[in-house]
mmCIF file of C-alpha atoms in Angstrom:
data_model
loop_
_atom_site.group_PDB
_atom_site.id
_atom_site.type_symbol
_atom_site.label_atom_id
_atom_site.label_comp_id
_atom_site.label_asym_id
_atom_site.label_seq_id
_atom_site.Cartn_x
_atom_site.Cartn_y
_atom_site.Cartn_z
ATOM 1 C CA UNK A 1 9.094 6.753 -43.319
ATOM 2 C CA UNK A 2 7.613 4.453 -40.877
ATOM 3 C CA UNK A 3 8.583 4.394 -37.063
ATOM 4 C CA UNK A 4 9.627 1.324 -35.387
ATOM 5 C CA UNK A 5 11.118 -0.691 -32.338
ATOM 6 C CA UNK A 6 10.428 1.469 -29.606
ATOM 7 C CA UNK A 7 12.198 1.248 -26.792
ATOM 8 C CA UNK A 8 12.491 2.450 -22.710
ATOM 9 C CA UNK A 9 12.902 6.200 -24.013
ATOM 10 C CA UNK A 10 9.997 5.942 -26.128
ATOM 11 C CA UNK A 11 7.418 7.835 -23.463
ATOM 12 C CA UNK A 12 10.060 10.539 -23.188
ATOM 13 C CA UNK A 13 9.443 11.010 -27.339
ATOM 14 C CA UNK A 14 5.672 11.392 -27.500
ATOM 15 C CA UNK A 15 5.472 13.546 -24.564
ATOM 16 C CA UNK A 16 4.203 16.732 -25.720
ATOM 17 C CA UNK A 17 3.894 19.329 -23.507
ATOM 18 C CA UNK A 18 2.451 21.861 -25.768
ATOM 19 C CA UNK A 19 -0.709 19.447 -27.162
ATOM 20 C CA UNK A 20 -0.780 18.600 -23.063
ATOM 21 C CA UNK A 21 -0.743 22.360 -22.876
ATOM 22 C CA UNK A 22 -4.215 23.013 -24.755
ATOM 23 C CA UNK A 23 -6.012 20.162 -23.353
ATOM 24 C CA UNK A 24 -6.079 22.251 -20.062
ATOM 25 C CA UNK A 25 -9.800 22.830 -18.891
ATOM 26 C CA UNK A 26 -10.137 26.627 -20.213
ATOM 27 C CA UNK A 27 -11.551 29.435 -18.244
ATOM 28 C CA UNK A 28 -15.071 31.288 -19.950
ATOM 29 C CA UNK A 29 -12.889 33.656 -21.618
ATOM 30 C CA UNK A 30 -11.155 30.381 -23.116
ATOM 31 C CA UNK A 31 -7.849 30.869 -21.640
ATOM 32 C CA UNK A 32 -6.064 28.119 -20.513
ATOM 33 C CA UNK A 33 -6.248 27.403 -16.835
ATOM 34 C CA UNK A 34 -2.346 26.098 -15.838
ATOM 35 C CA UNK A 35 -2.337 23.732 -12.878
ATOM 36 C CA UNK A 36 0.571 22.898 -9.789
ATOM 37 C CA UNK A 37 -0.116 19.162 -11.426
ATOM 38 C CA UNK A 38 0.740 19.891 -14.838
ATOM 39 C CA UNK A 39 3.797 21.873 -14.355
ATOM 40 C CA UNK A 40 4.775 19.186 -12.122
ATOM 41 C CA UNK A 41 4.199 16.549 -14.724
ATOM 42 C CA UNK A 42 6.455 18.634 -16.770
ATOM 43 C CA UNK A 43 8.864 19.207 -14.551
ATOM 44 C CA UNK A 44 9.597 15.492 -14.183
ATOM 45 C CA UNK A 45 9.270 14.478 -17.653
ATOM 46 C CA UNK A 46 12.622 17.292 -17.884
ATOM 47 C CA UNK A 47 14.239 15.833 -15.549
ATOM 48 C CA UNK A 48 13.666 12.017 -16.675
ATOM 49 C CA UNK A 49 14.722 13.168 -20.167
ATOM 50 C CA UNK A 50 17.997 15.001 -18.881
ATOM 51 C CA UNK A 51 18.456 10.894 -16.977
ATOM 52 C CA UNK A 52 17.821 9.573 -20.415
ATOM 53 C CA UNK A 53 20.685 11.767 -21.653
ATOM 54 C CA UNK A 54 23.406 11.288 -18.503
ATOM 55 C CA UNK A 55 22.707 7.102 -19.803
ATOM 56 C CA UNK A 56 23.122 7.557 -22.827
ATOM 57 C CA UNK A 57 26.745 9.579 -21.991
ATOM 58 C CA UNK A 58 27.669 7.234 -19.308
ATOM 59 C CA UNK A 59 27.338 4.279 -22.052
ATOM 60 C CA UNK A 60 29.084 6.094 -24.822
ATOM 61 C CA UNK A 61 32.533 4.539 -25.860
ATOM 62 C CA UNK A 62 35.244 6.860 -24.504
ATOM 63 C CA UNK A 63 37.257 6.375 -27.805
ATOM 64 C CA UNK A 64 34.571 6.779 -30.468
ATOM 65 C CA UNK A 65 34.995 10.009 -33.172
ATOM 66 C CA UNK A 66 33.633 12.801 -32.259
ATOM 67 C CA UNK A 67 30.960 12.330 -34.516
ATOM 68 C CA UNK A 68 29.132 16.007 -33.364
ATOM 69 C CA UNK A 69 31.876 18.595 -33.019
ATOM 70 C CA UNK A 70 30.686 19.667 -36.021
ATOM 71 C CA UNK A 71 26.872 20.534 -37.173
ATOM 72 C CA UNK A 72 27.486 20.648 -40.936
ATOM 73 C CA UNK A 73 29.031 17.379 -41.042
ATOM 74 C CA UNK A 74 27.364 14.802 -43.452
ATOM 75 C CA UNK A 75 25.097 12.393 -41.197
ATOM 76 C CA UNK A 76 22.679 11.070 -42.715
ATOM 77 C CA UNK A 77 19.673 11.083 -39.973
ATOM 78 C CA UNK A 78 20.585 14.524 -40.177
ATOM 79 C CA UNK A 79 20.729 15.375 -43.597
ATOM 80 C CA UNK A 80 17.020 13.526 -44.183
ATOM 81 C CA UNK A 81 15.612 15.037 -40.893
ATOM 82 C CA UNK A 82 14.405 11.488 -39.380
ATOM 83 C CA UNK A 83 13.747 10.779 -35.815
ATOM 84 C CA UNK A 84 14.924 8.123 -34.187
ATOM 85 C CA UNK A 85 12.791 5.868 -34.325
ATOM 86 C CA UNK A 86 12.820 5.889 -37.931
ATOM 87 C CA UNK A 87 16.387 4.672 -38.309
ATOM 88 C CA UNK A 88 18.315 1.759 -38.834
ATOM 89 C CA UNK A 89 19.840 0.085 -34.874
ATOM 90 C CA UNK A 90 23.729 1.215 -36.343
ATOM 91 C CA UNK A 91 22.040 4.797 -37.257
ATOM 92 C CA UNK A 92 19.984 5.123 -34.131
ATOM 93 C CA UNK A 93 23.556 4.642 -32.229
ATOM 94 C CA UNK A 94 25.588 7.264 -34.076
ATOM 95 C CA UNK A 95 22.566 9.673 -32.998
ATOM 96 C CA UNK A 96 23.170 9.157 -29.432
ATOM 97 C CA UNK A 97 26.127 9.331 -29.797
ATOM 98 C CA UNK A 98 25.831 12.723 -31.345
ATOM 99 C CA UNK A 99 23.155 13.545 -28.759
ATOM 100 C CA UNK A 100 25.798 13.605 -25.915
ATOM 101 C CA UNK A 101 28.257 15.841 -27.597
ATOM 102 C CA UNK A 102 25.647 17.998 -28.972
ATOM 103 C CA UNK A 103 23.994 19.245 -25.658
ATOM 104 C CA UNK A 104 27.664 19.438 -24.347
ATOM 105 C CA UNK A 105 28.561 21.989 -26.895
ATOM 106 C CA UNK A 106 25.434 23.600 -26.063
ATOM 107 C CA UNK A 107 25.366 23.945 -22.359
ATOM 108 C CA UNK A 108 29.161 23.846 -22.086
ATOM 109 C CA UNK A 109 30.166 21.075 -20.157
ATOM 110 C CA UNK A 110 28.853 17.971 -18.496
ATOM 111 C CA UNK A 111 28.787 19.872 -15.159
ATOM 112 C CA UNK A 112 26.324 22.551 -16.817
ATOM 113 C CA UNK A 113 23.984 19.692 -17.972
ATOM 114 C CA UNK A 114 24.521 18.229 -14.603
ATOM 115 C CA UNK A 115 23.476 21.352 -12.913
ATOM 116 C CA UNK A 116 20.904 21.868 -14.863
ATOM 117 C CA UNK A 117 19.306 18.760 -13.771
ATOM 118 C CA UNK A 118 19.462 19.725 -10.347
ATOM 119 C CA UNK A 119 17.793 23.086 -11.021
ATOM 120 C CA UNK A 120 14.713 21.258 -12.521
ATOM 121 C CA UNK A 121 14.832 18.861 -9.660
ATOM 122 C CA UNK A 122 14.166 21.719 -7.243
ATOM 123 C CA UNK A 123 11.378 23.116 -9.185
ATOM 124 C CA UNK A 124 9.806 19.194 -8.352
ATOM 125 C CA UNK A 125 10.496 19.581 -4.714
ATOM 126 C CA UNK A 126 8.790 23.235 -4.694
ATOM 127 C CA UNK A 127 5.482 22.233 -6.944
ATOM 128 C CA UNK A 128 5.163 18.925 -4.929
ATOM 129 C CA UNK A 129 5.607 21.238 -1.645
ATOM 130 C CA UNK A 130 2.717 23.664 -3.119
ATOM 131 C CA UNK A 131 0.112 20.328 -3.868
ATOM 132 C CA UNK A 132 0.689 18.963 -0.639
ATOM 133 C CA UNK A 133 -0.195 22.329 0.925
ATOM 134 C CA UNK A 134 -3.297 23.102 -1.236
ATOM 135 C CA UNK A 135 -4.329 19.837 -0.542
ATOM 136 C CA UNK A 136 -3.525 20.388 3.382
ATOM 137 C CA UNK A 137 -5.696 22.900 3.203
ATOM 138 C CA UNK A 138 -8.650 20.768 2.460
ATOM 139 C CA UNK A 139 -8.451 18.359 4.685
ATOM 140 C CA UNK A 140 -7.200 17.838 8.171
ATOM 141 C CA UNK A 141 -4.010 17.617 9.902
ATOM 142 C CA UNK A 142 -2.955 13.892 8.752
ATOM 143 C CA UNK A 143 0.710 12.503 9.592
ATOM 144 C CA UNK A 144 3.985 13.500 7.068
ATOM 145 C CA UNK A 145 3.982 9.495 5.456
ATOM 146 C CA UNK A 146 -0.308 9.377 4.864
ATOM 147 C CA UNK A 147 -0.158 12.650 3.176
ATOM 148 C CA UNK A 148 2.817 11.804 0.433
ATOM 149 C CA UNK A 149 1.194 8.604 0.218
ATOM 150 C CA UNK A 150 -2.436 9.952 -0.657
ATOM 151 C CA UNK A 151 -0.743 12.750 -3.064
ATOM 152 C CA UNK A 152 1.125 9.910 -4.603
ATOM 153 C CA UNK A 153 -2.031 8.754 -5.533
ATOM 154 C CA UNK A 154 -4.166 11.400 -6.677
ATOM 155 C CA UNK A 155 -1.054 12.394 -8.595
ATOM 156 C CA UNK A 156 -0.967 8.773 -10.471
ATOM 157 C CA UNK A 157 -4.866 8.845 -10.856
ATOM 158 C CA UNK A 158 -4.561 13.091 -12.297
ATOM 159 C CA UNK A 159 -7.015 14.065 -9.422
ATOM 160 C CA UNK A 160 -5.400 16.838 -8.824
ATOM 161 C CA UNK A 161 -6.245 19.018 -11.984
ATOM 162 C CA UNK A 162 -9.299 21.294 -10.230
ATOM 163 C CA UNK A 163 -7.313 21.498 -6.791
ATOM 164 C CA UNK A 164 -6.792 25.331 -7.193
ATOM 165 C CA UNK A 165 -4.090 27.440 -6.403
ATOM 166 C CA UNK A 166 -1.385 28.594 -3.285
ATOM 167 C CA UNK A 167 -2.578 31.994 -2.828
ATOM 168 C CA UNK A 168 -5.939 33.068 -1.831
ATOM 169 C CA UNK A 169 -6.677 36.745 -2.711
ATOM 170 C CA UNK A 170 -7.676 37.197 -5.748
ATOM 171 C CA UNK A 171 -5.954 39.917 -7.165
ATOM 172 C CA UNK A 172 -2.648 38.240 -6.236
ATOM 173 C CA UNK A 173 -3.616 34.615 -7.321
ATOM 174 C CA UNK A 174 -3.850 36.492 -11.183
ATOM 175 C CA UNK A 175 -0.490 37.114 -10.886
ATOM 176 C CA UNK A 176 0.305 33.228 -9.407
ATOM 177 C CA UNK A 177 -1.722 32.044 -11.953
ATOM 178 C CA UNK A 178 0.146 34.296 -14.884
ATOM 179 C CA UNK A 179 3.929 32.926 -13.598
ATOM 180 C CA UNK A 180 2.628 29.363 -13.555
ATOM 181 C CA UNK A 181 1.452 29.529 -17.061
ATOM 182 C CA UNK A 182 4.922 31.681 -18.203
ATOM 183 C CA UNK A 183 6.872 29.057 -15.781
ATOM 184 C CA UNK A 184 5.047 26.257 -17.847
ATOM 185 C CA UNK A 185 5.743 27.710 -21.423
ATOM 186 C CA UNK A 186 9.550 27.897 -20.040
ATOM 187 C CA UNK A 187 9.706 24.815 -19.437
ATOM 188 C CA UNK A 188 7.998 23.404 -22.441
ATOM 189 C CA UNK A 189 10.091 25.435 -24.974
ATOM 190 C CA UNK A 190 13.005 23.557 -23.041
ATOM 191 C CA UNK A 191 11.963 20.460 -23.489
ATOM 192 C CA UNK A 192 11.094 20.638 -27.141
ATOM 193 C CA UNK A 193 14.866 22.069 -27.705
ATOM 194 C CA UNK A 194 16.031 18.383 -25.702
ATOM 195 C CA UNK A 195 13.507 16.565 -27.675
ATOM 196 C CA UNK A 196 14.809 18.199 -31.033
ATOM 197 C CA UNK A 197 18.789 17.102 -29.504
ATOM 198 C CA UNK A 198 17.674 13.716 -28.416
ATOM 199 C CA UNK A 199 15.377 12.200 -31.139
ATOM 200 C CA UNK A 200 16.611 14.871 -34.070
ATOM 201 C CA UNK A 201 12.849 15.677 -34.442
ATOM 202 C CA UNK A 202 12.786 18.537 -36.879
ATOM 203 C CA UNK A 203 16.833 19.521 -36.384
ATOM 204 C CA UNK A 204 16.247 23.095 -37.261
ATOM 205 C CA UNK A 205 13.412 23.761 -35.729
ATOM 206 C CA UNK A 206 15.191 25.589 -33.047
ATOM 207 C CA UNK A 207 18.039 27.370 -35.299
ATOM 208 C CA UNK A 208 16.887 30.728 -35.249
ATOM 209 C CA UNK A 209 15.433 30.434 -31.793
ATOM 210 C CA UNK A 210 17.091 31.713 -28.689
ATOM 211 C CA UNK A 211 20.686 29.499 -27.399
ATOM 212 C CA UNK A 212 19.151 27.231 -24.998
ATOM 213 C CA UNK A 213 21.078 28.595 -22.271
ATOM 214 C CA UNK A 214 19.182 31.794 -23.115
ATOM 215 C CA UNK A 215 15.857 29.714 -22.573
ATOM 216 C CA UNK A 216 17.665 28.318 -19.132
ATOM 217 C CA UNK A 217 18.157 31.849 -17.909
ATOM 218 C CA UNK A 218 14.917 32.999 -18.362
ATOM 219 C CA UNK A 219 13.451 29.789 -17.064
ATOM 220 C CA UNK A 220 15.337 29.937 -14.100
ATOM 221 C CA UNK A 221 13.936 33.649 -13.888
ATOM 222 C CA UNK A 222 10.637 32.661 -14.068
ATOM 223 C CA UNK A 223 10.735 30.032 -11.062
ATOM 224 C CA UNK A 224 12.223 32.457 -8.851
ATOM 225 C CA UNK A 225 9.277 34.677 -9.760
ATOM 226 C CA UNK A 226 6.751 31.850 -8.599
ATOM 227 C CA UNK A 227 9.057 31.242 -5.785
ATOM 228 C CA UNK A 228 8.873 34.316 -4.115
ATOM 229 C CA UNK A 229 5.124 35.057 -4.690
ATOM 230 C CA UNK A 230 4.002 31.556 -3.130
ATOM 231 C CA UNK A 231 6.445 32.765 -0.038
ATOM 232 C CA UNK A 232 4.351 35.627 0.660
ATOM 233 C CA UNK A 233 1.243 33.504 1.132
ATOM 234 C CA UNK A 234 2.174 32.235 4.939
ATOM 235 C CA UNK A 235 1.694 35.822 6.000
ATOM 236 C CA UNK A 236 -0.175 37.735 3.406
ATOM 237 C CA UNK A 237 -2.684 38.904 5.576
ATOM 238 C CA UNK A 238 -0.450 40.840 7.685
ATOM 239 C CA UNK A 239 1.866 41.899 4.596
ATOM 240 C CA UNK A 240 1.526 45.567 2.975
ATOM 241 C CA UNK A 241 2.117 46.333 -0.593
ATOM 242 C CA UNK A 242 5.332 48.362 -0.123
ATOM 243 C CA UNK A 243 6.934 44.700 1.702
ATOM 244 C CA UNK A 244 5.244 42.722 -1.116
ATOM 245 C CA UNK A 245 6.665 45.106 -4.005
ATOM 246 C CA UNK A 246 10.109 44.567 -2.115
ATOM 247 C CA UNK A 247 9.812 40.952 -1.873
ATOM 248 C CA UNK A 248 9.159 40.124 -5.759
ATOM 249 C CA UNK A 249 11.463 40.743 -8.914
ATOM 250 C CA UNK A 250 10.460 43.579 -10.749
ATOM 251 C CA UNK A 251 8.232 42.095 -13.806
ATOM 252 C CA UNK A 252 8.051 44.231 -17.870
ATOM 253 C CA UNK A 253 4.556 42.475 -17.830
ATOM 254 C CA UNK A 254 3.216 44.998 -15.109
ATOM 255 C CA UNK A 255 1.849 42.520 -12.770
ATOM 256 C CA UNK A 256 3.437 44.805 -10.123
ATOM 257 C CA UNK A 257 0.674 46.661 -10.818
ATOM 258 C CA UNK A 258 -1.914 44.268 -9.844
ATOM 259 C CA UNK A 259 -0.196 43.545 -6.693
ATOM 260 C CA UNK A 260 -0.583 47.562 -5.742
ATOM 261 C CA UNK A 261 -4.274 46.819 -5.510
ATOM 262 C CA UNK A 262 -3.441 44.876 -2.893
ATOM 263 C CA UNK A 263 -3.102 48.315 -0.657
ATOM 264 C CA UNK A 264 -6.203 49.857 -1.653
ATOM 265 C CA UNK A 265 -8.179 46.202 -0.391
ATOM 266 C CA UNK A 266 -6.317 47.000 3.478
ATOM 267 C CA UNK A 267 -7.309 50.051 3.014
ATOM 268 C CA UNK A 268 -11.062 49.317 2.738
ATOM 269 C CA UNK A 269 -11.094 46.791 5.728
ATOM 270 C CA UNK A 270 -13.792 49.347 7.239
ATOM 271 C CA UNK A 271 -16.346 48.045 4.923
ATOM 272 C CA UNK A 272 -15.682 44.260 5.193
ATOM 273 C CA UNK A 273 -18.530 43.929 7.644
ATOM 274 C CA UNK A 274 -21.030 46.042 5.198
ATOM 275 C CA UNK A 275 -20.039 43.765 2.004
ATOM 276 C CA UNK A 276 -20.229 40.692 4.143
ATOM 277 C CA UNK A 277 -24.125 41.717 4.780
ATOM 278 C CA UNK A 278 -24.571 42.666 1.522
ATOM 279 C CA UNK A 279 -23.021 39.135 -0.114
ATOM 280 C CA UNK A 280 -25.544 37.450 2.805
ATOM 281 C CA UNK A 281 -28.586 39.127 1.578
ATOM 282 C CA UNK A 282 -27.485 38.587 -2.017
ATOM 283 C CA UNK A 283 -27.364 34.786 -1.024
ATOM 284 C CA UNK A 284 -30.582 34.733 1.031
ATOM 285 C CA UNK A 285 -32.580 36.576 -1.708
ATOM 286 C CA UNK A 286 -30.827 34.235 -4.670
ATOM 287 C CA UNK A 287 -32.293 30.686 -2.690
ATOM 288 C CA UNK A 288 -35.614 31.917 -2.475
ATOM 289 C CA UNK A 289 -36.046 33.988 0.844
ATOM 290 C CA UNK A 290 -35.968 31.014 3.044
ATOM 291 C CA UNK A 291 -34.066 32.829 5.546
ATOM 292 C CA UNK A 292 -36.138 36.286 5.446
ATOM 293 C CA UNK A 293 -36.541 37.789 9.093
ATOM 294 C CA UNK A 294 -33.854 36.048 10.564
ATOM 295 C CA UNK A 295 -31.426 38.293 11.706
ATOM 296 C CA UNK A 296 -28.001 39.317 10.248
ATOM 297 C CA UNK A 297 -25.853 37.158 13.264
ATOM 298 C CA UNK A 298 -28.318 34.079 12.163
ATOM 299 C CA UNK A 299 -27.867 34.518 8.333
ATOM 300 C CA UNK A 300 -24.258 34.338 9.462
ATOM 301 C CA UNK A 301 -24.391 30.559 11.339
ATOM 302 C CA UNK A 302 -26.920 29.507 8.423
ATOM 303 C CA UNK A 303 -24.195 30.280 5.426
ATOM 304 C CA UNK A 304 -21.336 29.134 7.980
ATOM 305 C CA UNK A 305 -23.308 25.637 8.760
ATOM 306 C CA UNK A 306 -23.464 24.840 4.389
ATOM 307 C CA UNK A 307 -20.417 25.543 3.888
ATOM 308 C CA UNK A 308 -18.992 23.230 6.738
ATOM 309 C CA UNK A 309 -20.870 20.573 5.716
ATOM 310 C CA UNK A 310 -19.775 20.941 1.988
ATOM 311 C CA UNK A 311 -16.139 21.224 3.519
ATOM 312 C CA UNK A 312 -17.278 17.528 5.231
ATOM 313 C CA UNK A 313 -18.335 16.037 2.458
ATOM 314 C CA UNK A 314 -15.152 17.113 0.728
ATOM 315 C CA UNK A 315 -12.986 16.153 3.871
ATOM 316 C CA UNK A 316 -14.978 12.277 3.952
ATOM 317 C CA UNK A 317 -14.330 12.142 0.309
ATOM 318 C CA UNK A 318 -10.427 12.242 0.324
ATOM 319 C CA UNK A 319 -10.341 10.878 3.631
ATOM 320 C CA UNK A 320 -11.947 7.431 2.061
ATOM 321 C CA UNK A 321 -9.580 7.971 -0.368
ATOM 322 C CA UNK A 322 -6.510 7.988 1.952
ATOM 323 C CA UNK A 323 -8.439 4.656 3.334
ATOM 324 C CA UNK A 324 -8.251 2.987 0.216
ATOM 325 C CA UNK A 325 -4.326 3.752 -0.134
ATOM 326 C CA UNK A 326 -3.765 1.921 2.842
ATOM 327 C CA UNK A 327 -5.601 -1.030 2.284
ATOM 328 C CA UNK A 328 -3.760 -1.115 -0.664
ATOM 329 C CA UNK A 329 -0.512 -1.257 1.045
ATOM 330 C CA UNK A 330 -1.153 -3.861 3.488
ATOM 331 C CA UNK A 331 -2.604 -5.715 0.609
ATOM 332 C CA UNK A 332 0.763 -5.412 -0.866
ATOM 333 C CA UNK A 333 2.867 -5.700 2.333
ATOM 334 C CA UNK A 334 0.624 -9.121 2.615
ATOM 335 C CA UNK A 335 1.472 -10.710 -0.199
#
């Protein structure tokens, strides 16, 4: 059966986050490469789902039947497994109806699904905290207000996709990179189970499945994970691995191990100087020997000078960008 008349919640429907999952870029070994953006995007979409739902209760007529206490009873968008947007207007309101009262039963109370809200809510504030850092990091010190403003806008234009990652060192950015992509899945299995509750897309999709407040736990799990591995990045220079195994949740996926590496890189901080030469000459000899007989200091202040003028170019480029936000705003504020 067809779809038809859409309406405001309509956005909230199509949203998939698993086909938004796979159109990631992909690394060479074709693995997905998760992003701060995405899992934002995600994030939202949650929360502006679990809005859709508090309307939807706050509109619902405090003396109607109980139309969902039970899940065997007769209903016919249920019986014929159509969406919402394939029913009649009187059909389509007996399914919110039963949307309310279903995710009640299943969280427990309007509190929990209240709660629940504000959970995902902090998981925006945190991944909107980590862009504006990365992005902090690229460009100079600019004032609280210019900086939301310009990730406002990168974030409308999806600009932010290749910005990279919170932690630096690469043996612990694997393991950010691993949590972002489990905190992602979470989060996407979560919003499929609303989806399912919401628009009755497939109802049994999700019957065999773990209880959604099963999928909440571990979600919740998960977060905490990132949470306390992005916290380690303000001083990870200074940090050993016995304070970093402390500071983390113990993991069955043994990135702990990974993170042990960690000690044996401090312990090697002998022979930075000797790979640092060796990474130089490796350059030099790569762009054609330009810089043969120069000595090791000068090599040095060669590589240093590219790399702050790429770091200009890249500074200039989101500074004109910042620019163009502001015109825009006194364009509006003129009108």
């Amino acid at each position: 059966m067809e779809e038809f008349d859409y309406d405001e919640e309509t956005y909230l429907f199509e949203f998939d986050p698993f086909v938004e999952y796979f159109d990631l870029l992909k690394d060479d070994s074709d693995v997905v490469i998760m992003t701060y953006e995405s899992l934002l995007e995600l994030a939202e979409k949650t929360c502006q789902l679990l809005s859709a739902w508090k309307l939807r209760a706050s509109s619902s007529p405090c003396n109607e039947p109980d139309i969902g206490s039970k899940d065997d009873k007769p209903l016919a968008f249920h019986a014929f497994g159509l969406n919402m947007y394939q029913l009649c207007f009187e059909e389509r309101a007996d399914l919110k109806i039963y949307s309310v009262d279903k995710l009640l039963r299943i969280l427990g109370s309007e509190n929990e699904v209240f709660n629940f809200q504000e959970e995902v809510k902090q998981m925006v504030k945190f991944l909107k905290n980590c862009l504006q850092d990365i992005l902090g990091s690229c460009i100079p010190s600019l004032p609280y207000p210019v900086m939301r403003i310009l990730l406002s806008h990168l974030l409308a234009e999806k600009g932010l996709q290749k910005l990279g990652h919170v932690l630096k060192q690469e043996p612990i950015k694997t393991v950010e990179k691993e949590y972002m992509d489990k905190l992602y899945l979470s989060l996407a299995d979560i919003y499929d189970h609303l989806k399912v509750v919401m628009f009755n897309i497939e109802p049994n999709t999700h019957s065999t499945e773990p209880s959604l407040i099963e999928k909440k736990a571990r979600l919740l799990e998960r977060f905490e994970l990132l949470v306390e591995l992005v916290s380690i990045s303000s001083h990870e220079a200074g940090l050993d691995s016995v304070e970093i195994e402390n500071s983390l949740v113990a993991d069955p996926g043994g990135e702990m191990e990974i993170l042990k590496k960690i000690e044996g890189e401090r312990e090697d901080q002998q022979r930075v100087g000797q790979s640092e030469r060796e990474m130089i000459e490796k350059i030099v000899e790569e762009d054609g020997n330009k810089d043969r007989g120069k000595t090791y200091p000068e090599m040095i202040e060669n590589i240093v000078e590219e790399d702050e003028k790429e770091r200009k170019d890249i500074r200039q480029g989101l500074n004109n960008c910042g620019q163009e936000v502001k015109n825009e705003e006194r364009d509006v504020g003129q009108l």
